[in-house]
Amino acid sequence: MPLVHALTNYDCKAPDVPGFGGTPAPTVPSLDTYADWLIATAGSDPWVAIGHSMGGKIALAAAARQPPKLTALILLAASPPTPEPISDRDRAAMLDAFGNRRLARAQLARTGSLLPPAMLKVAIDDELRVAEPVWRWWLETGSCDDISAATAGIDLPVLVVAGDRDESMDPGVAPAITRRLRRAELCVIADAGHLLPLERPRAVADLIAAFV
């Protein structure tokens, strides 16, 4: 993963979220299930959670539980703790794209418009490996969940990072996340879209290094 390779001075774990990367899906996908998984995966040492897109909402759900060793959050083009603003048309298009390389390529041509062709192919291949129950759960339920009451109690340093050319996430989402968290700061990367860890790994790594 380009971002992990750019974070050479840190001990990084990049586990596949259950249902992604060819791993089995949870029996019952939910934000609670994924929060439990993330906290268990982190282990017993102090840790910082970095979540991208859907992973940002999972990181927020985990942080809301106030695990004692979690020291900070970094949210990259993150889904908000409130229902994510996805139009019915876009939601239907993403549901239809499951398992279909042609439709996945068309969908990611927008989401990953700033990626070089080789990296775009990696993103498409990754998308096609997502387990269908998780794909449908996220679009139909997880992205719509409102956990803002629970996340209001998060008292950790939080770095919110967005790209100024993100065509997948409403431009108001990142500022709204920042306002909801008492110790959050917002950084916007110029000429960057939604897939920040793939598009601009060096820029993101530099922000992470300065933050932590």
PDB file of N, CA, C and O in Angstrom, residues 107-182:
ATOM      1  N   GLN A 107     -17.437   3.265 -12.463  1.00  0.00           N
ATOM      2  CA  GLN A 107     -17.618   3.937 -11.175  1.00  0.00           C
ATOM      3  C   GLN A 107     -16.297   4.520 -10.681  1.00  0.00           C
ATOM      4  O   GLN A 107     -16.238   5.665 -10.225  1.00  0.00           O
ATOM      5  N   LEU A 108     -15.235   3.752 -10.776  1.00  0.00           N
ATOM      6  CA  LEU A 108     -13.941   4.218 -10.278  1.00  0.00           C
ATOM      7  C   LEU A 108     -13.267   5.207 -11.221  1.00  0.00           C
ATOM      8  O   LEU A 108     -12.343   5.900 -10.819  1.00  0.00           O
ATOM      9  N   ALA A 109     -13.745   5.284 -12.464  1.00  0.00           N
ATOM     10  CA  ALA A 109     -13.219   6.307 -13.365  1.00  0.00           C
ATOM     11  C   ALA A 109     -13.503   7.693 -12.805  1.00  0.00           C
ATOM     12  O   ALA A 109     -12.759   8.646 -13.052  1.00  0.00           O
ATOM     13  N   ARG A 110     -14.581   7.796 -12.002  1.00  0.00           N
ATOM     14  CA  ARG A 110     -14.888   9.070 -11.346  1.00  0.00           C
ATOM     15  C   ARG A 110     -14.192   9.140  -9.999  1.00  0.00           C
ATOM     16  O   ARG A 110     -13.464  10.083  -9.700  1.00  0.00           O
ATOM     17  N   THR A 111     -14.373   8.118  -9.158  1.00  0.00           N
ATOM     18  CA  THR A 111     -13.774   8.117  -7.828  1.00  0.00           C
ATOM     19  C   THR A 111     -12.258   8.197  -7.906  1.00  0.00           C
ATOM     20  O   THR A 111     -11.625   8.902  -7.113  1.00  0.00           O
ATOM     21  N   GLY A 112     -11.669   7.462  -8.838  1.00  0.00           N
ATOM     22  CA  GLY A 112     -10.213   7.414  -8.955  1.00  0.00           C
ATOM     23  C   GLY A 112      -9.691   8.124 -10.180  1.00  0.00           C
ATOM     24  O   GLY A 112      -8.707   7.693 -10.788  1.00  0.00           O
ATOM     25  N   SER A 113     -10.326   9.225 -10.545  1.00  0.00           N
ATOM     26  CA  SER A 113      -9.972   9.914 -11.787  1.00  0.00           C
ATOM     27  C   SER A 113      -8.546  10.448 -11.784  1.00  0.00           C
ATOM     28  O   SER A 113      -7.979  10.714 -12.842  1.00  0.00           O
ATOM     29  N   LEU A 114      -7.939  10.616 -10.598  1.00  0.00           N
ATOM     30  CA  LEU A 114      -6.590  11.155 -10.515  1.00  0.00           C
ATOM     31  C   LEU A 114      -5.527  10.066 -10.421  1.00  0.00           C
ATOM     32  O   LEU A 114      -4.337  10.367 -10.293  1.00  0.00           O
ATOM     33  N   LEU A 115      -5.929   8.802 -10.465  1.00  0.00           N
ATOM     34  CA  LEU A 115      -4.972   7.705 -10.370  1.00  0.00           C
ATOM     35  C   LEU A 115      -4.341   7.400 -11.725  1.00  0.00           C
ATOM     36  O   LEU A 115      -5.014   7.452 -12.756  1.00  0.00           O
ATOM     37  N   PRO A 116      -3.066   7.023 -11.735  1.00  0.00           N
ATOM     38  CA  PRO A 116      -2.471   6.510 -12.974  1.00  0.00           C
ATOM     39  C   PRO A 116      -3.118   5.170 -13.323  1.00  0.00           C
ATOM     40  O   PRO A 116      -3.664   4.484 -12.452  1.00  0.00           O
ATOM     41  N   PRO A 117      -3.084   4.763 -14.593  1.00  0.00           N
ATOM     42  CA  PRO A 117      -3.794   3.550 -15.026  1.00  0.00           C
ATOM     43  C   PRO A 117      -3.456   2.305 -14.209  1.00  0.00           C
ATOM     44  O   PRO A 117      -4.346   1.519 -13.880  1.00  0.00           O
ATOM     45  N   ALA A 118      -2.177   2.103 -13.879  1.00  0.00           N
ATOM     46  CA  ALA A 118      -1.799   0.894 -13.135  1.00  0.00           C
ATOM     47  C   ALA A 118      -2.437   0.879 -11.751  1.00  0.00           C
ATOM     48  O   ALA A 118      -2.907  -0.171 -11.277  1.00  0.00           O
ATOM     49  N   MET A 119      -2.469   2.034 -11.078  1.00  0.00           N
ATOM     50  CA  MET A 119      -3.055   2.098  -9.745  1.00  0.00           C
ATOM     51  C   MET A 119      -4.582   2.014  -9.817  1.00  0.00           C
ATOM     52  O   MET A 119      -5.223   1.461  -8.930  1.00  0.00           O
ATOM     53  N   LEU A 120      -5.165   2.550 -10.889  1.00  0.00           N
ATOM     54  CA  LEU A 120      -6.612   2.423 -11.077  1.00  0.00           C
ATOM     55  C   LEU A 120      -6.999   0.955 -11.208  1.00  0.00           C
ATOM     56  O   LEU A 120      -8.014   0.521 -10.659  1.00  0.00           O
ATOM     57  N   LYS A 121      -6.187   0.181 -11.913  1.00  0.00           N
ATOM     58  CA  LYS A 121      -6.467  -1.253 -12.040  1.00  0.00           C
ATOM     59  C   LYS A 121      -6.417  -1.932 -10.677  1.00  0.00           C
ATOM     60  O   LYS A 121      -7.247  -2.802 -10.373  1.00  0.00           O
ATOM     61  N   VAL A 122      -5.456  -1.545  -9.826  1.00  0.00           N
ATOM     62  CA  VAL A 122      -5.382  -2.101  -8.476  1.00  0.00           C
ATOM     63  C   VAL A 122      -6.666  -1.796  -7.710  1.00  0.00           C
ATOM     64  O   VAL A 122      -7.229  -2.661  -7.024  1.00  0.00           O
ATOM     65  N   ALA A 123      -7.153  -0.546  -7.818  1.00  0.00           N
ATOM     66  CA  ALA A 123      -8.372  -0.154  -7.117  1.00  0.00           C
ATOM     67  C   ALA A 123      -9.578  -0.942  -7.621  1.00  0.00           C
ATOM     68  O   ALA A 123     -10.425  -1.369  -6.824  1.00  0.00           O
ATOM     69  N   ILE A 124      -9.656  -1.157  -8.933  1.00  0.00           N
ATOM     70  CA  ILE A 124     -10.762  -1.935  -9.487  1.00  0.00           C
ATOM     71  C   ILE A 124     -10.698  -3.376  -9.003  1.00  0.00           C
ATOM     72  O   ILE A 124     -11.705  -3.961  -8.583  1.00  0.00           O
ATOM     73  N   ASP A 125      -9.502  -3.971  -9.044  1.00  0.00           N
ATOM     74  CA  ASP A 125      -9.349  -5.353  -8.577  1.00  0.00           C
ATOM     75  C   ASP A 125      -9.732  -5.480  -7.111  1.00  0.00           C
ATOM     76  O   ASP A 125     -10.382  -6.463  -6.708  1.00  0.00           O
ATOM     77  N   ASP A 126      -9.336  -4.505  -6.299  1.00  0.00           N
ATOM     78  CA  ASP A 126      -9.688  -4.540  -4.881  1.00  0.00           C
ATOM     79  C   ASP A 126     -11.203  -4.474  -4.696  1.00  0.00           C
ATOM     80  O   ASP A 126     -11.777  -5.181  -3.852  1.00  0.00           O
ATOM     81  N   GLU A 127     -11.851  -3.603  -5.462  1.00  0.00           N
ATOM     82  CA  GLU A 127     -13.302  -3.464  -5.331  1.00  0.00           C
ATOM     83  C   GLU A 127     -14.014  -4.763  -5.682  1.00  0.00           C
ATOM     84  O   GLU A 127     -14.999  -5.136  -5.043  1.00  0.00           O
ATOM     85  N   LEU A 128     -13.507  -5.464  -6.677  1.00  0.00           N
ATOM     86  CA  LEU A 128     -14.149  -6.706  -7.121  1.00  0.00           C
ATOM     87  C   LEU A 128     -13.940  -7.856  -6.131  1.00  0.00           C
ATOM     88  O   LEU A 128     -14.567  -8.904  -6.277  1.00  0.00           O
ATOM     89  N   ARG A 129     -13.077  -7.666  -5.134  1.00  0.00           N
ATOM     90  CA  ARG A 129     -12.845  -8.703  -4.126  1.00  0.00           C
ATOM     91  C   ARG A 129     -13.695  -8.505  -2.876  1.00  0.00           C
ATOM     92  O   ARG A 129     -13.642  -9.323  -1.953  1.00  0.00           O
ATOM     93  N   VAL A 130     -14.470  -7.436  -2.823  1.00  0.00           N
ATOM     94  CA  VAL A 130     -15.307  -7.190  -1.653  1.00  0.00           C
ATOM     95  C   VAL A 130     -16.427  -8.222  -1.595  1.00  0.00           C
ATOM     96  O   VAL A 130     -17.046  -8.555  -2.615  1.00  0.00           O
ATOM     97  N   ALA A 131     -16.704  -8.747  -0.395  1.00  0.00           N
ATOM     98  CA  ALA A 131     -17.788  -9.714  -0.228  1.00  0.00           C
ATOM     99  C   ALA A 131     -19.136  -9.013  -0.405  1.00  0.00           C
ATOM    100  O   ALA A 131     -19.355  -7.917   0.116  1.00  0.00           O
ATOM    101  N   GLU A 132     -20.038  -9.653  -1.127  1.00  0.00           N
ATOM    102  CA  GLU A 132     -21.321  -9.005  -1.436  1.00  0.00           C
ATOM    103  C   GLU A 132     -22.119  -8.609  -0.198  1.00  0.00           C
ATOM    104  O   GLU A 132     -22.702  -7.509  -0.172  1.00  0.00           O
ATOM    105  N   PRO A 133     -22.196  -9.428   0.878  1.00  0.00           N
ATOM    106  CA  PRO A 133     -22.985  -8.990   2.044  1.00  0.00           C
ATOM    107  C   PRO A 133     -22.472  -7.680   2.639  1.00  0.00           C
ATOM    108  O   PRO A 133     -23.273  -6.844   3.086  1.00  0.00           O
ATOM    109  N   VAL A 134     -21.149  -7.499   2.641  1.00  0.00           N
ATOM    110  CA  VAL A 134     -20.580  -6.268   3.189  1.00  0.00           C
ATOM    111  C   VAL A 134     -20.841  -5.101   2.251  1.00  0.00           C
ATOM    112  O   VAL A 134     -21.170  -3.983   2.697  1.00  0.00           O
ATOM    113  N   TRP A 135     -20.684  -5.330   0.962  1.00  0.00           N
ATOM    114  CA  TRP A 135     -20.954  -4.287  -0.030  1.00  0.00           C
ATOM    115  C   TRP A 135     -22.374  -3.751   0.144  1.00  0.00           C
ATOM    116  O   TRP A 135     -22.597  -2.548   0.210  1.00  0.00           O
ATOM    117  N   ARG A 136     -23.329  -4.658   0.235  1.00  0.00           N
ATOM    118  CA  ARG A 136     -24.736  -4.242   0.335  1.00  0.00           C
ATOM    119  C   ARG A 136     -25.034  -3.645   1.717  1.00  0.00           C
ATOM    120  O   ARG A 136     -25.792  -2.671   1.822  1.00  0.00           O
ATOM    121  N   TRP A 137     -24.450  -4.221   2.762  1.00  0.00           N
ATOM    122  CA  TRP A 137     -24.665  -3.658   4.104  1.00  0.00           C
ATOM    123  C   TRP A 137     -24.218  -2.205   4.159  1.00  0.00           C
ATOM    124  O   TRP A 137     -24.944  -1.345   4.670  1.00  0.00           O
ATOM    125  N   TRP A 138     -23.020  -1.913   3.629  1.00  0.00           N
ATOM    126  CA  TRP A 138     -22.515  -0.547   3.722  1.00  0.00           C
ATOM    127  C   TRP A 138     -23.413   0.431   2.978  1.00  0.00           C
ATOM    128  O   TRP A 138     -23.781   1.485   3.511  1.00  0.00           O
ATOM    129  N   LEU A 139     -23.787   0.096   1.758  1.00  0.00           N
ATOM    130  CA  LEU A 139     -24.568   1.025   0.945  1.00  0.00           C
ATOM    131  C   LEU A 139     -26.001   1.163   1.448  1.00  0.00           C
ATOM    132  O   LEU A 139     -26.575   2.261   1.395  1.00  0.00           O
ATOM    133  N   GLU A 140     -26.564   0.084   1.945  1.00  0.00           N
ATOM    134  CA  GLU A 140     -27.967   0.115   2.354  1.00  0.00           C
ATOM    135  C   GLU A 140     -28.165   0.484   3.817  1.00  0.00           C
ATOM    136  O   GLU A 140     -29.213   1.016   4.186  1.00  0.00           O
ATOM    137  N   THR A 141     -27.152   0.208   4.667  1.00  0.00           N
ATOM    138  CA  THR A 141     -27.338   0.400   6.109  1.00  0.00           C
ATOM    139  C   THR A 141     -26.199   1.187   6.750  1.00  0.00           C
ATOM    140  O   THR A 141     -26.422   2.231   7.367  1.00  0.00           O
ATOM    141  N   GLY A 142     -24.964   0.682   6.638  1.00  0.00           N
ATOM    142  CA  GLY A 142     -23.846   1.272   7.377  1.00  0.00           C
ATOM    143  C   GLY A 142     -23.621   2.732   7.079  1.00  0.00           C
ATOM    144  O   GLY A 142     -23.428   3.552   7.991  1.00  0.00           O
ATOM    145  N   SER A 143     -23.654   3.099   5.795  1.00  0.00           N
ATOM    146  CA  SER A 143     -23.433   4.501   5.438  1.00  0.00           C
ATOM    147  C   SER A 143     -24.564   5.392   5.917  1.00  0.00           C
ATOM    148  O   SER A 143     -24.391   6.608   6.046  1.00  0.00           O
ATOM    149  N   CYS A 144     -25.720   4.795   6.184  1.00  0.00           N
ATOM    150  CA  CYS A 144     -26.896   5.555   6.637  1.00  0.00           C
ATOM    151  C   CYS A 144     -26.981   5.661   8.159  1.00  0.00           C
ATOM    152  O   CYS A 144     -27.787   6.449   8.682  1.00  0.00           O
ATOM    153  N   ASP A 145     -26.198   4.880   8.878  1.00  0.00           N
ATOM    154  CA  ASP A 145     -26.261   4.890  10.344  1.00  0.00           C
ATOM    155  C   ASP A 145     -25.844   6.250  10.899  1.00  0.00           C
ATOM    156  O   ASP A 145     -24.930   6.892  10.380  1.00  0.00           O
ATOM    157  N   ASP A 146     -26.499   6.661  11.970  1.00  0.00           N
ATOM    158  CA  ASP A 146     -26.159   7.913  12.651  1.00  0.00           C
ATOM    159  C   ASP A 146     -25.563   7.577  14.014  1.00  0.00           C
ATOM    160  O   ASP A 146     -26.265   7.128  14.918  1.00  0.00           O
ATOM    161  N   ILE A 147     -24.239   7.752  14.138  1.00  0.00           N
ATOM    162  CA  ILE A 147     -23.566   7.480  15.408  1.00  0.00           C
ATOM    163  C   ILE A 147     -23.041   8.772  16.027  1.00  0.00           C
ATOM    164  O   ILE A 147     -22.153   8.752  16.872  1.00  0.00           O
ATOM    165  N   SER A 148     -23.612   9.892  15.601  1.00  0.00           N
ATOM    166  CA  SER A 148     -23.092  11.195  16.038  1.00  0.00           C
ATOM    167  C   SER A 148     -23.246  11.414  17.539  1.00  0.00           C
ATOM    168  O   SER A 148     -22.415  12.091  18.150  1.00  0.00           O
ATOM    169  N   ALA A 149     -24.293  10.854  18.143  1.00  0.00           N
ATOM    170  CA  ALA A 149     -24.452  11.020  19.591  1.00  0.00           C
ATOM    171  C   ALA A 149     -23.308  10.341  20.336  1.00  0.00           C
ATOM    172  O   ALA A 149     -22.775  10.879  21.317  1.00  0.00           O
ATOM    173  N   ALA A 150     -22.903   9.166  19.868  1.00  0.00           N
ATOM    174  CA  ALA A 150     -21.810   8.436  20.518  1.00  0.00           C
ATOM    175  C   ALA A 150     -20.468   9.116  20.264  1.00  0.00           C
ATOM    176  O   ALA A 150     -19.625   9.211  21.166  1.00  0.00           O
ATOM    177  N   THR A 151     -20.253   9.612  19.051  1.00  0.00           N
ATOM    178  CA  THR A 151     -18.946  10.191  18.726  1.00  0.00           C
ATOM    179  C   THR A 151     -18.777  11.591  19.315  1.00  0.00           C
ATOM    180  O   THR A 151     -17.653  12.101  19.352  1.00  0.00           O
ATOM    181  N   ALA A 152     -19.855  12.200  19.774  1.00  0.00           N
ATOM    182  CA  ALA A 152     -19.745  13.535  20.373  1.00  0.00           C
ATOM    183  C   ALA A 152     -18.850  13.529  21.612  1.00  0.00           C
ATOM    184  O   ALA A 152     -18.289  14.565  21.981  1.00  0.00           O
ATOM    185  N   GLY A 153     -18.701  12.366  22.243  1.00  0.00           N
ATOM    186  CA  GLY A 153     -17.876  12.275  23.440  1.00  0.00           C
ATOM    187  C   GLY A 153     -16.410  11.995  23.172  1.00  0.00           C
ATOM    188  O   GLY A 153     -15.616  11.878  24.118  1.00  0.00           O
ATOM    189  N   ILE A 154     -16.000  11.874  21.911  1.00  0.00           N
ATOM    190  CA  ILE A 154     -14.595  11.600  21.588  1.00  0.00           C
ATOM    191  C   ILE A 154     -13.731  12.789  22.003  1.00  0.00           C
ATOM    192  O   ILE A 154     -13.961  13.919  21.584  1.00  0.00           O
ATOM    193  N   ASP A 155     -12.734  12.519  22.840  1.00  0.00           N
ATOM    194  CA  ASP A 155     -11.852  13.581  23.330  1.00  0.00           C
ATOM    195  C   ASP A 155     -10.410  13.220  23.005  1.00  0.00           C
ATOM    196  O   ASP A 155      -9.578  13.031  23.885  1.00  0.00           O
ATOM    197  N   LEU A 156     -10.133  13.100  21.723  1.00  0.00           N
ATOM    198  CA  LEU A 156      -8.809  12.749  21.221  1.00  0.00           C
ATOM    199  C   LEU A 156      -8.398  13.774  20.169  1.00  0.00           C
ATOM    200  O   LEU A 156      -9.254  14.383  19.524  1.00  0.00           O
ATOM    201  N   PRO A 157      -7.095  13.949  19.958  1.00  0.00           N
ATOM    202  CA  PRO A 157      -6.685  14.729  18.792  1.00  0.00           C
ATOM    203  C   PRO A 157      -7.129  14.012  17.515  1.00  0.00           C
ATOM    204  O   PRO A 157      -6.952  12.799  17.382  1.00  0.00           O
ATOM    205  N   VAL A 158      -7.715  14.774  16.604  1.00  0.00           N
ATOM    206  CA  VAL A 158      -8.228  14.194  15.360  1.00  0.00           C
ATOM    207  C   VAL A 158      -7.744  15.038  14.185  1.00  0.00           C
ATOM    208  O   VAL A 158      -7.896  16.262  14.185  1.00  0.00           O
ATOM    209  N   LEU A 159      -7.164  14.370  13.192  1.00  0.00           N
ATOM    210  CA  LEU A 159      -6.782  15.022  11.951  1.00  0.00           C
ATOM    211  C   LEU A 159      -7.761  14.585  10.868  1.00  0.00           C
ATOM    212  O   LEU A 159      -7.885  13.397  10.575  1.00  0.00           O
ATOM    213  N   VAL A 160      -8.461  15.542  10.299  1.00  0.00           N
ATOM    214  CA  VAL A 160      -9.406  15.287   9.211  1.00  0.00           C
ATOM    215  C   VAL A 160      -8.749  15.771   7.924  1.00  0.00           C
ATOM    216  O   VAL A 160      -8.352  16.936   7.819  1.00  0.00           O
ATOM    217  N   VAL A 161      -8.613  14.879   6.953  1.00  0.00           N
ATOM    218  CA  VAL A 161      -7.942  15.212   5.690  1.00  0.00           C
ATOM    219  C   VAL A 161      -8.925  15.001   4.542  1.00  0.00           C
ATOM    220  O   VAL A 161      -9.610  13.973   4.478  1.00  0.00           O
ATOM    221  N   ALA A 162      -8.975  15.977   3.647  1.00  0.00           N
ATOM    222  CA  ALA A 162      -9.845  15.882   2.480  1.00  0.00           C
ATOM    223  C   ALA A 162      -9.085  16.334   1.246  1.00  0.00           C
ATOM    224  O   ALA A 162      -8.105  17.081   1.342  1.00  0.00           O
ATOM    225  N   GLY A 163      -9.530  15.879   0.088  1.00  0.00           N
ATOM    226  CA  GLY A 163      -8.988  16.348  -1.179  1.00  0.00           C
ATOM    227  C   GLY A 163      -9.905  17.398  -1.771  1.00  0.00           C
ATOM    228  O   GLY A 163     -11.138  17.265  -1.689  1.00  0.00           O
ATOM    229  N   ASP A 164      -9.351  18.421  -2.363  1.00  0.00           N
ATOM    230  CA  ASP A 164     -10.199  19.490  -2.891  1.00  0.00           C
ATOM    231  C   ASP A 164     -10.884  19.121  -4.202  1.00  0.00           C
ATOM    232  O   ASP A 164     -11.716  19.878  -4.710  1.00  0.00           O
ATOM    233  N   ARG A 165     -10.561  17.921  -4.743  1.00  0.00           N
ATOM    234  CA  ARG A 165     -11.199  17.461  -5.981  1.00  0.00           C
ATOM    235  C   ARG A 165     -11.920  16.128  -5.773  1.00  0.00           C
ATOM    236  O   ARG A 165     -12.077  15.336  -6.701  1.00  0.00           O
ATOM    237  N   ASP A 166     -12.379  15.905  -4.550  1.00  0.00           N
ATOM    238  CA  ASP A 166     -13.093  14.671  -4.215  1.00  0.00           C
ATOM    239  C   ASP A 166     -14.484  14.721  -4.844  1.00  0.00           C
ATOM    240  O   ASP A 166     -15.325  15.530  -4.453  1.00  0.00           O
ATOM    241  N   GLU A 167     -14.722  13.851  -5.818  1.00  0.00           N
ATOM    242  CA  GLU A 167     -16.018  13.803  -6.495  1.00  0.00           C
ATOM    243  C   GLU A 167     -16.956  12.774  -5.881  1.00  0.00           C
ATOM    244  O   GLU A 167     -18.098  12.631  -6.324  1.00  0.00           O
ATOM    245  N   SER A 168     -16.489  12.055  -4.863  1.00  0.00           N
ATOM    246  CA  SER A 168     -17.317  11.026  -4.241  1.00  0.00           C
ATOM    247  C   SER A 168     -17.945  11.491  -2.931  1.00  0.00           C
ATOM    248  O   SER A 168     -19.015  11.018  -2.557  1.00  0.00           O
ATOM    249  N   MET A 169     -17.259  12.394  -2.226  1.00  0.00           N
ATOM    250  CA  MET A 169     -17.743  12.855  -0.931  1.00  0.00           C
ATOM    251  C   MET A 169     -18.148  14.323  -1.042  1.00  0.00           C
ATOM    252  O   MET A 169     -17.391  15.136  -1.580  1.00  0.00           O
ATOM    253  N   ASP A 170     -19.331  14.637  -0.558  1.00  0.00           N
ATOM    254  CA  ASP A 170     -19.795  16.024  -0.577  1.00  0.00           C
ATOM    255  C   ASP A 170     -18.755  16.929   0.086  1.00  0.00           C
ATOM    256  O   ASP A 170     -18.200  16.579   1.134  1.00  0.00           O
ATOM    257  N   PRO A 171     -18.444  18.093  -0.499  1.00  0.00           N
ATOM    258  CA  PRO A 171     -17.395  18.957   0.059  1.00  0.00           C
ATOM    259  C   PRO A 171     -17.687  19.475   1.461  1.00  0.00           C
ATOM    260  O   PRO A 171     -16.776  19.911   2.161  1.00  0.00           O
ATOM    261  N   GLY A 172     -18.937  19.408   1.886  1.00  0.00           N
ATOM    262  CA  GLY A 172     -19.263  19.859   3.233  1.00  0.00           C
ATOM    263  C   GLY A 172     -19.030  18.828   4.309  1.00  0.00           C
ATOM    264  O   GLY A 172     -19.091  19.149   5.506  1.00  0.00           O
ATOM    265  N   VAL A 173     -18.725  17.579   3.919  1.00  0.00           N
ATOM    266  CA  VAL A 173     -18.610  16.498   4.907  1.00  0.00           C
ATOM    267  C   VAL A 173     -17.415  16.696   5.834  1.00  0.00           C
ATOM    268  O   VAL A 173     -17.541  16.630   7.058  1.00  0.00           O
ATOM    269  N   ALA A 174     -16.223  16.934   5.265  1.00  0.00           N
ATOM    270  CA  ALA A 174     -15.023  17.059   6.102  1.00  0.00           C
ATOM    271  C   ALA A 174     -15.131  18.229   7.095  1.00  0.00           C
ATOM    272  O   ALA A 174     -14.818  18.057   8.276  1.00  0.00           O
ATOM    273  N   PRO A 175     -15.559  19.425   6.669  1.00  0.00           N
ATOM    274  CA  PRO A 175     -15.735  20.499   7.655  1.00  0.00           C
ATOM    275  C   PRO A 175     -16.766  20.153   8.733  1.00  0.00           C
ATOM    276  O   PRO A 175     -16.588  20.517   9.899  1.00  0.00           O
ATOM    277  N   ALA A 176     -17.825  19.430   8.342  1.00  0.00           N
ATOM    278  CA  ALA A 176     -18.845  19.056   9.327  1.00  0.00           C
ATOM    279  C   ALA A 176     -18.291  18.067  10.347  1.00  0.00           C
ATOM    280  O   ALA A 176     -18.584  18.169  11.549  1.00  0.00           O
ATOM    281  N   ILE A 177     -17.487  17.108   9.894  1.00  0.00           N
ATOM    282  CA  ILE A 177     -16.845  16.179  10.835  1.00  0.00           C
ATOM    283  C   ILE A 177     -15.965  16.959  11.805  1.00  0.00           C
ATOM    284  O   ILE A 177     -15.992  16.720  13.023  1.00  0.00           O
ATOM    285  N   THR A 178     -15.192  17.890  11.287  1.00  0.00           N
ATOM    286  CA  THR A 178     -14.273  18.678  12.118  1.00  0.00           C
ATOM    287  C   THR A 178     -15.027  19.459  13.180  1.00  0.00           C
ATOM    288  O   THR A 178     -14.604  19.516  14.352  1.00  0.00           O
ATOM    289  N   ARG A 179     -16.157  20.049  12.816  1.00  0.00           N
ATOM    290  CA  ARG A 179     -16.943  20.829  13.783  1.00  0.00           C
ATOM    291  C   ARG A 179     -17.532  19.959  14.878  1.00  0.00           C
ATOM    292  O   ARG A 179     -17.726  20.420  16.011  1.00  0.00           O
ATOM    293  N   ARG A 180     -17.816  18.702  14.563  1.00  0.00           N
ATOM    294  CA  ARG A 180     -18.466  17.822  15.543  1.00  0.00           C
ATOM    295  C   ARG A 180     -17.491  17.268  16.584  1.00  0.00           C
ATOM    296  O   ARG A 180     -17.927  16.765  17.615  1.00  0.00           O
ATOM    297  N   LEU A 181     -16.201  17.331  16.324  1.00  0.00           N
ATOM    298  CA  LEU A 181     -15.208  16.744  17.221  1.00  0.00           C
ATOM    299  C   LEU A 181     -14.418  17.856  17.895  1.00  0.00           C
ATOM    300  O   LEU A 181     -13.854  18.715  17.224  1.00  0.00           O
ATOM    301  N   ARG A 182     -14.356  17.823  19.200  1.00  0.00           N
ATOM    302  CA  ARG A 182     -13.859  18.983  19.954  1.00  0.00           C
ATOM    303  C   ARG A 182     -12.381  19.272  19.755  1.00  0.00           C
ATOM    304  O   ARG A 182     -11.938  20.396  19.939  1.00  0.00           O
TER     305      ARG A 182
END
